[in-house]
Amino acid sequence: MTHLKKKNTTRILPVPWELPGCTTIHLPFLSHSCNHYGIERLLGLPESIIAAACSRSGQRVLHVDSRSYYGGNWASFSFSGLLSWLKEHQENSDIVNECPLWQEKILENEEAIALSRKDKTIQHVEVFCYASQDLHEDVEEAGALQKNHASVTSANSTEAADSACLPTEDQSLSTASCEIPTEHTPSSDPEGALEVNDFEATGEKENHCDDKSSMPSTSEKETSENVPMAEETAEQPKKNRITYSQIIKEGRRFNIDLVSKLLYSRGLLIDLLIKSNVSRYAEFKNITRILAFREGRVEQVPCSRADVFNSKQLTMVEKRMLMKFLTFCMEYEEHPDEYKAYEEITFSEYLKTQKLTPNLQYFVLHSIAMTSETASSTIDGLRATKNFLHCLGRYGNTPFLFPLYGQGELPQCFCRMCAVFGGIYCLRHLVQCLVVDKESGKCKAIIDQFGQRIISKHFLVEDSYFSENTCSHVQYRQISRAVLITDRSVLKTDSDQQISILTVPAEEPGAFAVRVIELCSSTMTCMKGTYLVHLTCTSSKTAREDLEPVVQKLFTPYTEKEIENEEVEKPRLLWALYFNMRDSSDVSRNSYNDLPSNVYVCSGPDCALGNDNAVKQAEALFQQICPNEDFCPPPPNPEDIILDGDSLQPEASESSAIPEANSETPRESTNLRNPEEPSE
C-alpha cells in the first residue's frame, strides 16, 4: 500500500516566495526576458524530465519562464506560430539592456549573477516561400482563436536583423497581409493513452483540442481558380497545386519541430516513458522506411531479415553476405579477435576488409550504422550497428518511433507528470538574476520582474540564460537546420503515408552528412497533400550553405512554369526555413565562470538522432539533487492511494481519470507499454 500525502497545487505563495523542504527551481524554465520580447529559453526536454522526477519524489518544484509555451528549443509550432517565433527572434536582436533596477534589491552580504536578456541560440535565420502567394486581405488561419496583426518581414523589407535575416529576393516570404495568431499549438489531449499506431490508420484525436480537431480540411478545396472543377482531370500537377494561401489557412495542421529527432524503440527515452508511465500522455508512429541516396537516386534500404530476403536491389550472394555480417555485429563483443586488429581505423575502412560489396558497404555505413565516413572508429560503427539491429522489431520493421504532433509533445508530457504531483508553472514571468550568498557561496534566491524574491535550495538553469560574462570561456558547436514543406515524397510508392529517414553523405572534406526526416500528414505535423521535411547536420558554415546543396539534389523549387508542363521528377519545394541552433551538449560545467554549487546547468538539443543524451543528463543531475531517490518511478495505482482529508484532491482525480487505453485508437495499434518482441 502506497501512502501519498497530497499537496495543494493552488497554494498562493507569500512574498518573498519561500518553498519549504528540498525545493528545486527550474531556470531552464527560468526566463529573463519580459513578455514583450519573449525570446528566452524555456522548458526543454532534460529540464522537464528532471522536474517530473523531482516532483514525483516529493519535492516542491517551481518553473518560472517568460514564454507562454513549453519546450524551448525542443518546441513544436503551428505554421503561424513558427512565423511569430521568427518575428520574435527578429525583435530580440533589437533588445537593449536597460539599467537593472533589481540591483537595489541585493543586500551587502550578497552578490548577483545577472541573466542574459538576449537569446543567442538561434542564428542565421532565412525563410523562402516558393508556393504561389495569392494572398488576400481576408486570408486567415482556420480554427485560430485569438489573433494579432503580426506581420513578418515582407519581400521588399531591408530591415531584417542578423539573427533573423529574412531574404529579400522575389521568392522570399511575404505575409504582411495575413493575420498570424501568436499563441503556440496547445499540447495534445492528456486523456489519450500512448499508442504506436499503424501508419495508414491514424486519424485526428477526437478530444485533442478544438483548434486542431474542429478544422475542416481545405487542402483539396482551396485550390486555384484555374483548376478545373471536374474531379477527373488530365492535368494532375494543376490538380495538386498547393498555394501559400492554403498553407496559411491550414496552418494549425502543422506541428513544426525546432529540433528533429527520432526515438529508438529500445532507447533510454522509451524505457523512461514506460517506466514512469508518462507514456499515457502521448502517441507514436513507426518510421516506415529507411532510405539511401546513391548515384543521384533515392532507394529503400532493406534492414530486417524479411526486407533483406524480399529485396530486389540485392543479389542472392549479397543477401547472404549482408545477413552474415549483421549477425556478427549483433554478437561482435563475443568475438574480439575478429575486430581488435582494426580498432585504430575508421568503420568505413573496416567494412572494406569484410568482403562486402560497395553496395552493401554503403547501406551499412550510411543507413544502418548512420556514422561518419571519416570520423567514426570501427568500435563506434559496430556499436551503432548493433544498437540499430537491437531496436528492430520491437514496434515495427524499423528501429524508430516518432511522436504524433511532433517532438514538442515530449517535454509537455513530463511537465504534465510534474504538475500532477504538485509542480507549479509560472509562464510569461521574467527573472532578472540569481542571488548568491557571499559567505556560503551558494545561490539562495532569484529576483523576478516585480522585484520579488523566490527562495529555494536548488536551481536548474538552461545554458542560454547565462550572460556573456558567465560564458566567456565556453566554446559552442552549432547545428544546421532546415524545415521544408513539399508536395510529395522523395520516394513515391503506392502509399502516400510513409515516414522516412534518409542520410545524404558529405561530398566535401570537412563537411558532415545530412540527416533527412520526411513526415507525412498522418503524423499530425502537416496538412493533407504535403510533406514536412527536416534536414539536420553539424554546422561547418551557415545552415543555408550547409543544407541547400542537399535540398537542390532532392527537390525542385515550385514555379508556375513547371505547373504548366509535365509533372517534374523531383518533389516540388513550397516553403523553406534555414537556421543555425547552438549545441551546448558537450560543454563542461567547469567552463562556466563562478557558478554556485547548487546551480545546475542543462544543455540544449544536440545533433544526435536519438534522445539518449537528454535522458542521461537529466538522470545525472537528478542524482546530484536527490542522491537517494529513485529516478522517475511509476506512479501508484489510484486504488492504492490513501488521501488525507475528506475531499479528493485534483491530482488524484486526474490520475484516476486517465484511461489505460484509448477507445478511439485503431485496432491494429500496439500499446507502447507492451511491445511485441521481435520474432527473428
Coordinates of C-alpha atoms in Angstrom, one line a residue, residues 95-672:
I95 CA 16.8 44.4 -27.3
V96 CA 18.8 46.9 -25.4
N97 CA 19.9 46.1 -21.8
E98 CA 18.4 48.8 -19.6
C99 CA 19.7 49.8 -16.2
P100 CA 18.9 46.9 -14.0
L101 CA 16.7 48.2 -11.1
W102 CA 17.0 44.8 -9.4
Q103 CA 20.5 45.7 -8.2
E104 CA 18.8 47.8 -5.4
K105 CA 17.4 44.5 -4.1
I106 CA 20.8 43.0 -3.5
L107 CA 22.0 43.2 0.1
E108 CA 25.5 43.8 1.4
N109 CA 26.3 40.2 2.1
E110 CA 25.0 39.1 -1.3
E111 CA 26.1 39.3 -4.9
A112 CA 24.1 38.8 -8.1
I113 CA 24.6 36.7 -11.3
A114 CA 22.7 38.6 -14.0
L115 CA 20.9 36.6 -16.5
S116 CA 21.0 37.4 -20.2
R117 CA 18.0 39.1 -21.9
K118 CA 19.0 38.0 -25.5
D119 CA 18.6 34.6 -26.9
K120 CA 21.7 33.8 -29.0
T121 CA 21.0 30.1 -29.5
I122 CA 19.3 30.7 -32.9
Q123 CA 21.2 32.5 -35.7
H124 CA 21.3 33.0 -39.5
V125 CA 17.5 32.6 -40.0
E126 CA 16.4 32.6 -43.6
V127 CA 12.9 32.0 -45.0
F128 CA 11.9 31.3 -48.6
C129 CA 8.4 30.9 -50.0
Y130 CA 8.1 29.2 -53.4
A131 CA 4.4 28.4 -53.4
S132 CA 2.0 30.8 -55.3
Q133 CA 1.4 33.8 -53.0
D134 CA -2.1 34.6 -54.0
L135 CA -2.9 36.2 -50.6
H136 CA -5.9 38.4 -49.9
E137 CA -6.8 40.6 -47.0
D138 CA -9.3 38.1 -45.6
V139 CA -6.9 35.1 -45.6
E140 CA -6.7 33.8 -42.1
E141 CA -5.8 30.5 -40.4
A142 CA -8.7 28.1 -40.0
G143 CA -9.5 27.3 -36.4
A144 CA -7.5 30.1 -35.0
L145 CA -8.6 31.6 -31.7
Q146 CA -7.1 35.0 -30.6
K147 CA -5.4 36.9 -33.4
N148 CA -2.9 39.8 -33.7
H149 CA -1.6 41.5 -36.8
A150 CA 2.0 40.2 -36.5
S151 CA 3.4 40.8 -40.0
V152 CA 6.6 39.0 -40.9
T153 CA 9.2 40.8 -43.0
S154 CA 7.9 41.4 -46.5
A155 CA 9.7 40.8 -49.7
N156 CA 10.7 44.4 -50.0
S157 CA 11.9 44.9 -46.4
T158 CA 15.5 45.6 -45.8
E159 CA 15.4 45.9 -42.0
A160 CA 15.8 42.2 -41.1
A161 CA 18.2 41.7 -38.2
D162 CA 21.2 39.5 -38.4
S163 CA 19.6 36.9 -36.1
A164 CA 16.5 36.6 -38.3
C165 CA 17.6 37.8 -41.8
L166 CA 14.6 37.2 -44.0
P167 CA 15.8 37.3 -47.6
T168 CA 14.7 40.0 -50.0
E169 CA 14.6 38.0 -53.2
D170 CA 11.5 37.6 -55.3
Q171 CA 10.9 34.2 -53.7
S172 CA 11.2 35.5 -50.1
L173 CA 8.4 35.1 -47.6
S174 CA 5.8 37.9 -47.7
T175 CA 3.0 37.6 -45.2
A176 CA 2.3 41.2 -44.3
S177 CA -1.3 41.0 -45.4
C178 CA -2.3 37.9 -43.4
E179 CA -3.2 37.6 -39.7
I180 CA -1.0 35.4 -37.7
P181 CA -2.1 34.1 -34.3
T182 CA 0.6 34.4 -31.7
E183 CA -0.2 31.5 -29.5
H184 CA 1.7 28.2 -29.7
T185 CA 0.0 25.0 -30.6
P186 CA -1.6 23.5 -27.5
S187 CA -0.4 20.3 -26.0
S188 CA -2.1 17.1 -27.0
D189 CA -5.0 15.7 -25.1
P190 CA -3.8 14.3 -21.8
E191 CA -6.6 11.8 -21.7
G192 CA -5.3 9.8 -24.6
A193 CA -3.2 6.7 -24.0
L194 CA 0.2 6.4 -25.6
E195 CA -0.1 4.1 -28.6
V196 CA 2.1 3.1 -31.5
N197 CA -0.3 3.4 -34.5
D198 CA -0.2 1.8 -37.9
F199 CA 0.8 4.5 -40.3
E200 CA -2.2 4.1 -42.6
A201 CA -4.9 4.0 -39.9
T202 CA -4.2 7.1 -37.7
G203 CA -6.7 10.0 -37.7
E204 CA -7.2 13.1 -35.7
K205 CA -7.6 12.8 -31.9
E206 CA -11.3 13.3 -31.2
N207 CA -10.6 15.1 -28.0
H208 CA -7.3 16.7 -28.9
C209 CA -8.1 20.4 -29.0
D210 CA -10.8 22.3 -30.6
D211 CA -8.4 24.3 -32.7
K212 CA -6.9 21.1 -34.2
S213 CA -9.8 18.8 -34.5
S214 CA -12.6 21.3 -35.5
M215 CA -11.0 22.4 -38.7
P216 CA -12.5 21.2 -42.0
S217 CA -9.8 20.0 -44.3
T218 CA -9.2 22.6 -47.1
S219 CA -6.2 21.1 -48.7
E220 CA -8.3 19.9 -51.7
K221 CA -11.0 22.6 -51.7
E222 CA -8.8 25.7 -51.6
T223 CA -7.1 25.2 -54.9
S224 CA -6.5 27.9 -57.6
E225 CA -9.4 29.2 -59.6
N226 CA -7.6 28.0 -62.7
V227 CA -8.0 24.4 -61.6
P228 CA -10.8 22.6 -63.4
M229 CA -13.9 21.8 -61.3
A230 CA -14.1 18.2 -62.6
E231 CA -12.5 15.7 -60.3
E232 CA -11.1 13.7 -63.2
T233 CA -8.6 15.9 -65.0
A234 CA -5.7 15.2 -67.2
E235 CA -3.5 17.9 -65.7
Q236 CA -2.5 16.2 -62.5
P237 CA 0.0 18.8 -61.5
K238 CA -2.6 21.5 -61.6
K239 CA -5.0 19.4 -59.5
N240 CA -2.4 19.0 -56.8
R241 CA -1.3 22.6 -56.8
I242 CA -0.9 24.0 -53.2
T243 CA -0.8 27.7 -52.6
Y244 CA 0.6 29.8 -49.8
S245 CA -2.9 30.8 -49.0
Q246 CA -3.8 27.2 -48.3
I247 CA -0.8 26.7 -46.1
I248 CA -1.8 29.7 -44.0
K249 CA -5.5 28.6 -43.8
E250 CA -4.4 25.1 -42.8
G251 CA -1.7 26.4 -40.5
R252 CA -2.9 24.6 -37.4
R253 CA -2.5 21.2 -39.2
F254 CA 1.3 21.8 -39.0
N255 CA 3.4 21.0 -35.9
I256 CA 6.9 22.0 -36.9
D257 CA 9.7 20.9 -34.6
L258 CA 12.7 23.2 -33.9
V259 CA 14.8 20.1 -33.3
S260 CA 14.5 17.0 -35.5
K261 CA 14.9 13.6 -33.7
L262 CA 13.5 10.1 -33.6
L263 CA 13.1 7.7 -30.7
Y264 CA 15.0 4.4 -30.8
S265 CA 12.5 1.7 -29.8
R266 CA 14.9 0.4 -27.2
G267 CA 16.4 3.7 -26.3
L268 CA 16.6 5.3 -22.9
L269 CA 13.7 7.7 -23.5
I270 CA 11.3 4.9 -24.5
D271 CA 12.4 2.9 -21.4
L272 CA 11.8 6.0 -19.3
L273 CA 8.4 6.7 -20.8
I274 CA 7.3 3.2 -20.0
K275 CA 8.9 3.0 -16.5
S276 CA 7.4 6.4 -15.4
N277 CA 4.0 5.7 -17.1
V278 CA 4.4 9.1 -18.8
S279 CA 3.6 7.0 -22.0
R280 CA -0.1 7.6 -21.3
Y281 CA 0.2 11.2 -22.4
A282 CA 1.3 10.7 -26.0
E283 CA 1.0 8.5 -29.1
F284 CA 3.7 7.4 -31.5
K285 CA 4.0 6.1 -35.1
N286 CA 6.5 3.8 -36.6
I287 CA 9.1 5.1 -39.1
T288 CA 8.1 3.1 -42.1
R289 CA 11.2 3.4 -44.4
I290 CA 14.9 3.8 -44.2
L291 CA 16.2 5.3 -47.4
A292 CA 19.6 5.9 -49.1
F293 CA 20.8 8.5 -51.6
R294 CA 23.1 6.9 -54.0
E295 CA 24.3 7.9 -57.5
G296 CA 21.7 10.6 -57.6
R297 CA 18.8 8.3 -56.8
V298 CA 16.8 7.7 -53.6
E299 CA 16.2 4.0 -52.8
Q300 CA 14.8 2.0 -49.9
V301 CA 17.3 0.1 -47.7
P302 CA 16.4 -3.4 -46.5
C303 CA 17.2 -3.7 -42.8
S304 CA 15.1 -6.5 -41.3
R305 CA 15.6 -10.2 -42.2
A306 CA 12.4 -10.2 -44.2
D307 CA 13.3 -7.0 -46.0
V308 CA 16.7 -8.4 -46.9
F309 CA 15.3 -11.6 -48.5
N310 CA 12.5 -9.7 -50.2
S311 CA 14.8 -7.1 -51.7
K312 CA 15.2 -6.9 -55.4
Q313 CA 18.1 -4.5 -55.1
L314 CA 20.5 -7.2 -53.8
T315 CA 21.7 -10.4 -55.4
M316 CA 21.4 -13.7 -53.6
V317 CA 25.1 -13.6 -52.8
E318 CA 24.8 -10.0 -51.4
K319 CA 21.9 -11.1 -49.2
R320 CA 23.9 -13.9 -47.7
M321 CA 26.9 -11.6 -47.2
L322 CA 24.8 -8.9 -45.5
M323 CA 23.0 -11.4 -43.2
K324 CA 26.3 -12.9 -42.1
F325 CA 27.8 -9.5 -41.3
L326 CA 24.7 -8.3 -39.4
T327 CA 24.7 -11.5 -37.4
F328 CA 28.3 -10.9 -36.4
C329 CA 27.5 -7.3 -35.4
M330 CA 24.8 -8.5 -33.0
E331 CA 27.5 -10.6 -31.2
Y332 CA 30.7 -8.7 -32.0
E333 CA 31.6 -8.3 -28.4
E334 CA 31.8 -12.1 -28.0
H335 CA 34.4 -12.3 -30.9
P336 CA 37.0 -9.6 -30.2
D337 CA 39.6 -11.4 -32.3
E338 CA 37.7 -10.5 -35.4
Y339 CA 37.9 -6.7 -34.9
K340 CA 40.7 -6.0 -32.4
A341 CA 43.2 -5.6 -35.2
Y342 CA 41.0 -2.9 -36.9
E343 CA 40.3 -0.7 -33.8
E344 CA 42.6 2.1 -35.0
I345 CA 40.9 2.5 -38.4
T346 CA 37.6 4.0 -39.4
F347 CA 34.5 1.9 -39.7
S348 CA 34.4 2.7 -43.4
E349 CA 37.8 1.2 -43.9
Y350 CA 36.9 -1.8 -41.7
L351 CA 33.9 -2.6 -43.9
K352 CA 36.2 -2.9 -46.9
T353 CA 38.0 -5.7 -45.2
Q354 CA 34.8 -7.7 -44.6
K355 CA 34.3 -8.9 -48.2
L356 CA 31.2 -6.7 -48.6
T357 CA 30.3 -5.3 -52.0
P358 CA 30.4 -1.5 -52.4
N359 CA 26.6 -1.6 -52.4
L360 CA 26.5 -3.3 -49.0
Q361 CA 29.2 -1.1 -47.6
Y362 CA 27.2 2.0 -48.5
F363 CA 24.0 0.7 -46.9
V364 CA 25.6 -0.4 -43.7
L365 CA 27.7 2.8 -43.3
H366 CA 25.0 5.4 -44.1
S367 CA 21.7 3.8 -43.5
I368 CA 22.2 1.2 -40.7
A369 CA 25.1 2.4 -38.6
M370 CA 24.5 6.0 -39.7
T371 CA 28.0 7.0 -38.8
S372 CA 30.6 9.4 -40.2
E373 CA 32.6 8.0 -43.1
T374 CA 35.8 9.8 -41.8
A375 CA 35.4 10.3 -38.1
S376 CA 33.8 7.1 -36.7
S377 CA 36.0 4.3 -35.5
T378 CA 35.4 0.6 -36.0
I379 CA 34.1 0.2 -32.5
D380 CA 31.7 3.2 -33.0
G381 CA 30.4 1.6 -36.1
L382 CA 29.9 -1.8 -34.7
R383 CA 28.2 -0.4 -31.6
A384 CA 25.9 1.7 -33.7
T385 CA 25.0 -1.2 -36.0
K386 CA 24.3 -3.4 -33.0
N387 CA 22.0 -0.8 -31.5
F388 CA 20.1 -0.4 -34.8
L389 CA 19.6 -4.2 -35.0
H390 CA 18.7 -4.5 -31.3
C391 CA 15.9 -2.0 -31.8
L392 CA 14.4 -3.7 -34.8
G393 CA 11.1 -5.5 -34.4
R394 CA 10.0 -4.1 -31.1
Y395 CA 7.3 -1.9 -32.5
G396 CA 7.7 -2.4 -36.3
N397 CA 10.1 -3.2 -39.1
T398 CA 12.4 -0.2 -38.3
P399 CA 14.1 0.8 -35.1
F400 CA 12.4 4.2 -34.8
L401 CA 9.3 5.9 -33.5
F402 CA 8.0 9.4 -33.9
P403 CA 5.6 11.2 -31.5
L404 CA 2.3 12.3 -33.0
Y405 CA 2.1 16.1 -33.2
G406 CA 5.9 16.4 -33.1
Q407 CA 8.9 16.2 -30.8
G408 CA 7.5 19.1 -28.7
E409 CA 4.9 16.8 -27.2
L410 CA 7.6 15.0 -25.1
P411 CA 8.6 17.9 -22.8
Q412 CA 4.9 18.6 -22.3
C413 CA 4.3 15.0 -21.2
F414 CA 6.9 15.2 -18.5
C415 CA 5.6 18.7 -17.4
R416 CA 2.2 17.1 -17.1
M417 CA 3.5 14.5 -14.8
C418 CA 5.3 17.2 -12.7
A419 CA 2.0 19.1 -12.4
V420 CA 0.1 16.0 -11.4
F421 CA 2.4 15.6 -8.4
G422 CA 2.3 19.3 -7.3
G423 CA 4.7 21.1 -9.6
I424 CA 3.9 24.8 -10.2
Y425 CA 4.3 26.5 -13.5
C426 CA 4.6 30.3 -13.9
L427 CA 4.9 31.2 -17.6
R428 CA 5.3 34.8 -19.0
H429 CA 7.3 35.6 -15.9
L430 CA 10.7 37.4 -16.1
V431 CA 13.6 36.5 -13.8
Q432 CA 16.4 39.1 -13.5
C433 CA 19.2 37.5 -11.6
L434 CA 20.4 34.8 -9.3
V435 CA 21.2 35.9 -5.7
V436 CA 24.3 34.4 -4.2
D437 CA 25.2 34.4 -0.5
K438 CA 28.8 35.7 -0.2
E439 CA 29.6 33.7 3.0
S440 CA 28.4 30.2 1.8
G441 CA 29.0 30.8 -1.9
K442 CA 25.6 29.2 -2.7
C443 CA 22.7 30.6 -4.6
K444 CA 19.8 31.4 -2.2
A445 CA 17.1 33.0 -4.4
I446 CA 16.1 34.6 -7.6
I447 CA 14.7 38.1 -8.2
D448 CA 11.8 38.3 -10.7
Q449 CA 10.5 41.2 -12.8
F450 CA 8.5 42.5 -9.9
G451 CA 11.4 42.7 -7.6
Q452 CA 10.2 39.7 -5.6
R453 CA 12.5 37.1 -4.2
I454 CA 11.8 33.4 -4.7
I455 CA 13.9 31.4 -2.2
S456 CA 15.0 27.8 -2.9
K457 CA 17.8 25.3 -2.3
H458 CA 18.4 24.1 -5.8
F459 CA 18.4 26.0 -9.1
L460 CA 18.3 24.4 -12.6
V461 CA 19.3 26.8 -15.4
E462 CA 19.4 26.2 -19.1
D463 CA 22.7 27.3 -20.7
S464 CA 21.2 30.1 -22.8
Y465 CA 20.1 32.0 -19.8
F466 CA 23.7 32.9 -18.7
S467 CA 25.2 36.2 -19.7
E468 CA 28.4 36.6 -21.8
N469 CA 30.4 37.1 -18.5
T470 CA 29.4 33.7 -17.3
C471 CA 30.0 32.0 -20.6
S472 CA 33.2 33.9 -21.7
H473 CA 35.3 30.7 -21.8
V474 CA 32.6 28.4 -23.3
Q475 CA 33.1 27.1 -26.9
Y476 CA 29.9 26.1 -28.6
R477 CA 29.2 23.9 -31.6
Q478 CA 26.4 24.7 -34.0
I479 CA 23.6 22.7 -35.6
S480 CA 22.4 23.5 -39.1
R481 CA 18.7 23.0 -39.6
A482 CA 16.2 23.3 -42.4
V483 CA 12.5 22.8 -42.4
L484 CA 10.8 22.3 -45.8
I485 CA 7.2 21.9 -46.9
T486 CA 6.9 19.8 -50.1
D487 CA 4.1 18.5 -52.3
R488 CA 5.1 14.8 -52.4
S489 CA 7.6 12.2 -51.0
V490 CA 11.2 11.9 -52.1
L491 CA 10.5 8.3 -53.0
K492 CA 7.0 7.8 -54.4
T493 CA 5.2 4.5 -53.6
D494 CA 1.7 3.1 -53.6
S495 CA 1.0 4.7 -50.2
D496 CA 1.3 8.4 -49.6
Q497 CA 1.6 8.0 -45.8
Q498 CA 5.2 7.0 -45.5
I499 CA 7.5 8.3 -42.7
S500 CA 11.1 8.1 -43.9
I501 CA 14.7 8.8 -42.7
L502 CA 17.5 9.4 -45.2
T503 CA 21.2 10.1 -44.8
V504 CA 22.9 12.0 -47.5
P505 CA 26.7 11.6 -47.2
A506 CA 29.1 14.6 -47.3
E507 CA 30.8 15.3 -50.6
E508 CA 33.4 17.8 -49.5
P509 CA 36.2 17.4 -47.0
G510 CA 35.3 19.0 -43.6
A511 CA 31.6 18.8 -44.3
F512 CA 29.1 16.5 -42.5
A513 CA 26.5 14.0 -43.6
V514 CA 22.9 15.4 -43.7
R515 CA 20.1 13.6 -41.9
V516 CA 16.7 14.0 -43.7
I517 CA 13.5 13.0 -41.9
E518 CA 10.3 13.2 -44.0
L519 CA 6.9 13.3 -42.2
C520 CA 3.5 12.6 -43.8
S521 CA 0.2 14.1 -42.8
S522 CA -0.7 11.1 -40.6
T523 CA 1.9 12.2 -38.1
M524 CA -0.2 15.3 -37.4
T525 CA 2.6 17.5 -38.4
C526 CA 1.5 18.8 -41.8
M527 CA -1.7 19.3 -43.9
K528 CA -3.0 16.7 -46.2
G529 CA -1.3 16.7 -49.6
T530 CA 2.0 17.9 -48.2
Y531 CA 5.1 16.5 -46.5
L532 CA 7.2 18.1 -43.8
V533 CA 10.9 17.6 -44.3
H534 CA 13.6 18.2 -41.6
L535 CA 17.3 18.4 -42.5
T536 CA 20.0 18.4 -39.8
C537 CA 23.7 18.3 -39.7
T538 CA 26.6 19.6 -37.7
S539 CA 27.5 23.1 -38.9
S540 CA 30.5 24.0 -40.8
K541 CA 29.0 27.1 -42.3
T542 CA 25.6 28.8 -42.1
A543 CA 22.6 26.5 -42.3
R544 CA 21.7 27.5 -45.8
E545 CA 25.2 27.0 -47.0
D546 CA 25.4 23.6 -45.4
L547 CA 22.0 22.3 -46.4
E548 CA 20.9 24.0 -49.6
P549 CA 23.1 21.7 -51.8
V550 CA 21.2 18.7 -50.4
V551 CA 17.8 20.5 -50.9
Q552 CA 18.7 21.1 -54.5
K553 CA 19.5 17.4 -55.0
L554 CA 16.3 16.1 -53.6
F555 CA 13.7 18.8 -54.5
T556 CA 12.9 21.4 -57.2
P557 CA 11.5 24.8 -56.3
Y558 CA 7.9 25.4 -57.3
T559 CA 7.4 27.7 -60.3
E560 CA 4.3 28.5 -62.3
K561 CA 6.1 27.4 -65.5
E562 CA 6.6 23.9 -64.1
I563 CA 3.0 23.6 -63.2
E564 CA 2.0 24.2 -66.8
N565 CA 4.4 21.5 -68.0
E566 CA 4.5 17.8 -67.2
E567 CA 5.0 16.7 -63.6
V568 CA 8.6 17.1 -62.6
E569 CA 10.6 14.2 -61.4
K570 CA 11.5 15.6 -58.0
P571 CA 9.1 16.8 -55.3
R572 CA 8.3 20.5 -55.5
L573 CA 9.5 22.7 -52.7
L574 CA 6.8 25.0 -51.4
W575 CA 8.4 26.7 -48.4
A576 CA 11.8 26.6 -46.7
L577 CA 13.3 27.7 -43.4
Y578 CA 17.0 27.6 -42.6
F579 CA 18.6 28.4 -39.2
N580 CA 21.6 27.6 -37.0
M581 CA 21.0 26.3 -33.5
R582 CA 23.5 26.2 -30.6
D583 CA 24.7 22.8 -29.5
S584 CA 25.9 23.0 -25.8
S585 CA 25.7 19.3 -25.1
D586 CA 29.5 18.8 -24.8
V587 CA 30.1 21.9 -22.6
S588 CA 31.7 21.0 -19.2
R589 CA 30.2 22.7 -16.1
N590 CA 33.7 23.9 -15.3
S591 CA 33.7 26.1 -18.4
Y592 CA 31.2 28.5 -16.8
N593 CA 32.6 31.2 -14.6
D594 CA 31.9 31.2 -10.8
L595 CA 28.7 29.1 -10.7
P596 CA 27.5 28.3 -7.2
S597 CA 27.5 24.5 -6.4
N598 CA 23.7 24.4 -6.1
V599 CA 23.1 25.9 -9.6
Y600 CA 22.9 23.1 -12.2
V601 CA 23.2 23.6 -15.9
C602 CA 21.2 21.9 -18.6
S603 CA 22.2 22.0 -22.3
G604 CA 20.0 22.4 -25.3
P605 CA 19.4 19.9 -28.0
D606 CA 22.3 18.0 -29.6
C607 CA 22.8 16.9 -33.2
A608 CA 22.3 13.2 -32.5
L609 CA 19.4 11.3 -33.9
G610 CA 18.2 9.9 -30.6
N611 CA 17.4 11.4 -27.2
D612 CA 19.8 9.4 -25.0
N613 CA 21.9 12.5 -24.2
A614 CA 18.9 14.3 -22.7
V615 CA 17.9 11.4 -20.6
K616 CA 21.5 10.7 -19.3
Q617 CA 21.9 14.4 -18.4
A618 CA 18.5 14.5 -16.6
E619 CA 19.3 11.4 -14.6
A620 CA 22.8 12.6 -13.7
L621 CA 21.5 16.0 -12.4
F622 CA 18.7 14.4 -10.5
Q623 CA 21.1 12.1 -8.7
Q624 CA 23.1 15.2 -7.6
I625 CA 19.9 16.8 -6.3
C626 CA 18.3 13.7 -4.8
P627 CA 21.1 11.1 -4.4
N628 CA 18.9 8.6 -2.5
E629 CA 15.8 8.7 -4.7
D630 CA 14.6 6.5 -7.5
F631 CA 14.6 8.3 -10.9
C632 CA 11.1 8.7 -12.2
P633 CA 9.4 5.7 -10.5
P634 CA 6.0 4.6 -11.8
P635 CA 3.1 6.4 -10.1
P636 CA 1.0 4.3 -7.8
N637 CA -2.3 2.8 -8.9
P638 CA -5.2 5.1 -8.0
E639 CA -6.8 2.4 -5.7
D640 CA -3.5 2.3 -3.7
I641 CA -3.6 6.0 -2.8
I642 CA -4.8 7.0 0.7
L643 CA -5.8 10.6 0.8
D644 CA -5.5 12.9 3.8
G645 CA -8.8 14.8 4.2
D646 CA -12.3 14.2 3.1
S647 CA -12.3 15.6 -0.4
L648 CA -10.5 14.2 -3.4
Q649 CA -7.5 16.3 -4.5
P650 CA -7.1 17.4 -8.1
E651 CA -4.0 15.2 -8.7
A652 CA -5.7 12.1 -7.5
S653 CA -8.9 12.7 -9.5
E654 CA -6.8 13.4 -12.6
S655 CA -4.6 10.4 -12.4
S656 CA -7.5 8.1 -11.7
A657 CA -9.4 9.5 -14.6
I658 CA -6.7 8.7 -17.1
P659 CA -7.7 5.6 -19.1
E660 CA -5.4 2.7 -19.7
A661 CA -6.3 2.6 -23.3
N662 CA -7.8 4.9 -25.9
S663 CA -11.0 3.6 -27.3
E664 CA -10.5 5.7 -30.4
T665 CA -7.2 4.1 -31.2
P666 CA -7.2 1.9 -34.3
R667 CA -7.4 -1.8 -33.6
E668 CA -4.1 -2.5 -35.2
S669 CA -2.2 -0.1 -32.9
T670 CA 0.3 -1.5 -30.5
N671 CA 0.5 -0.3 -26.9
L672 CA 3.9 1.1 -26.1

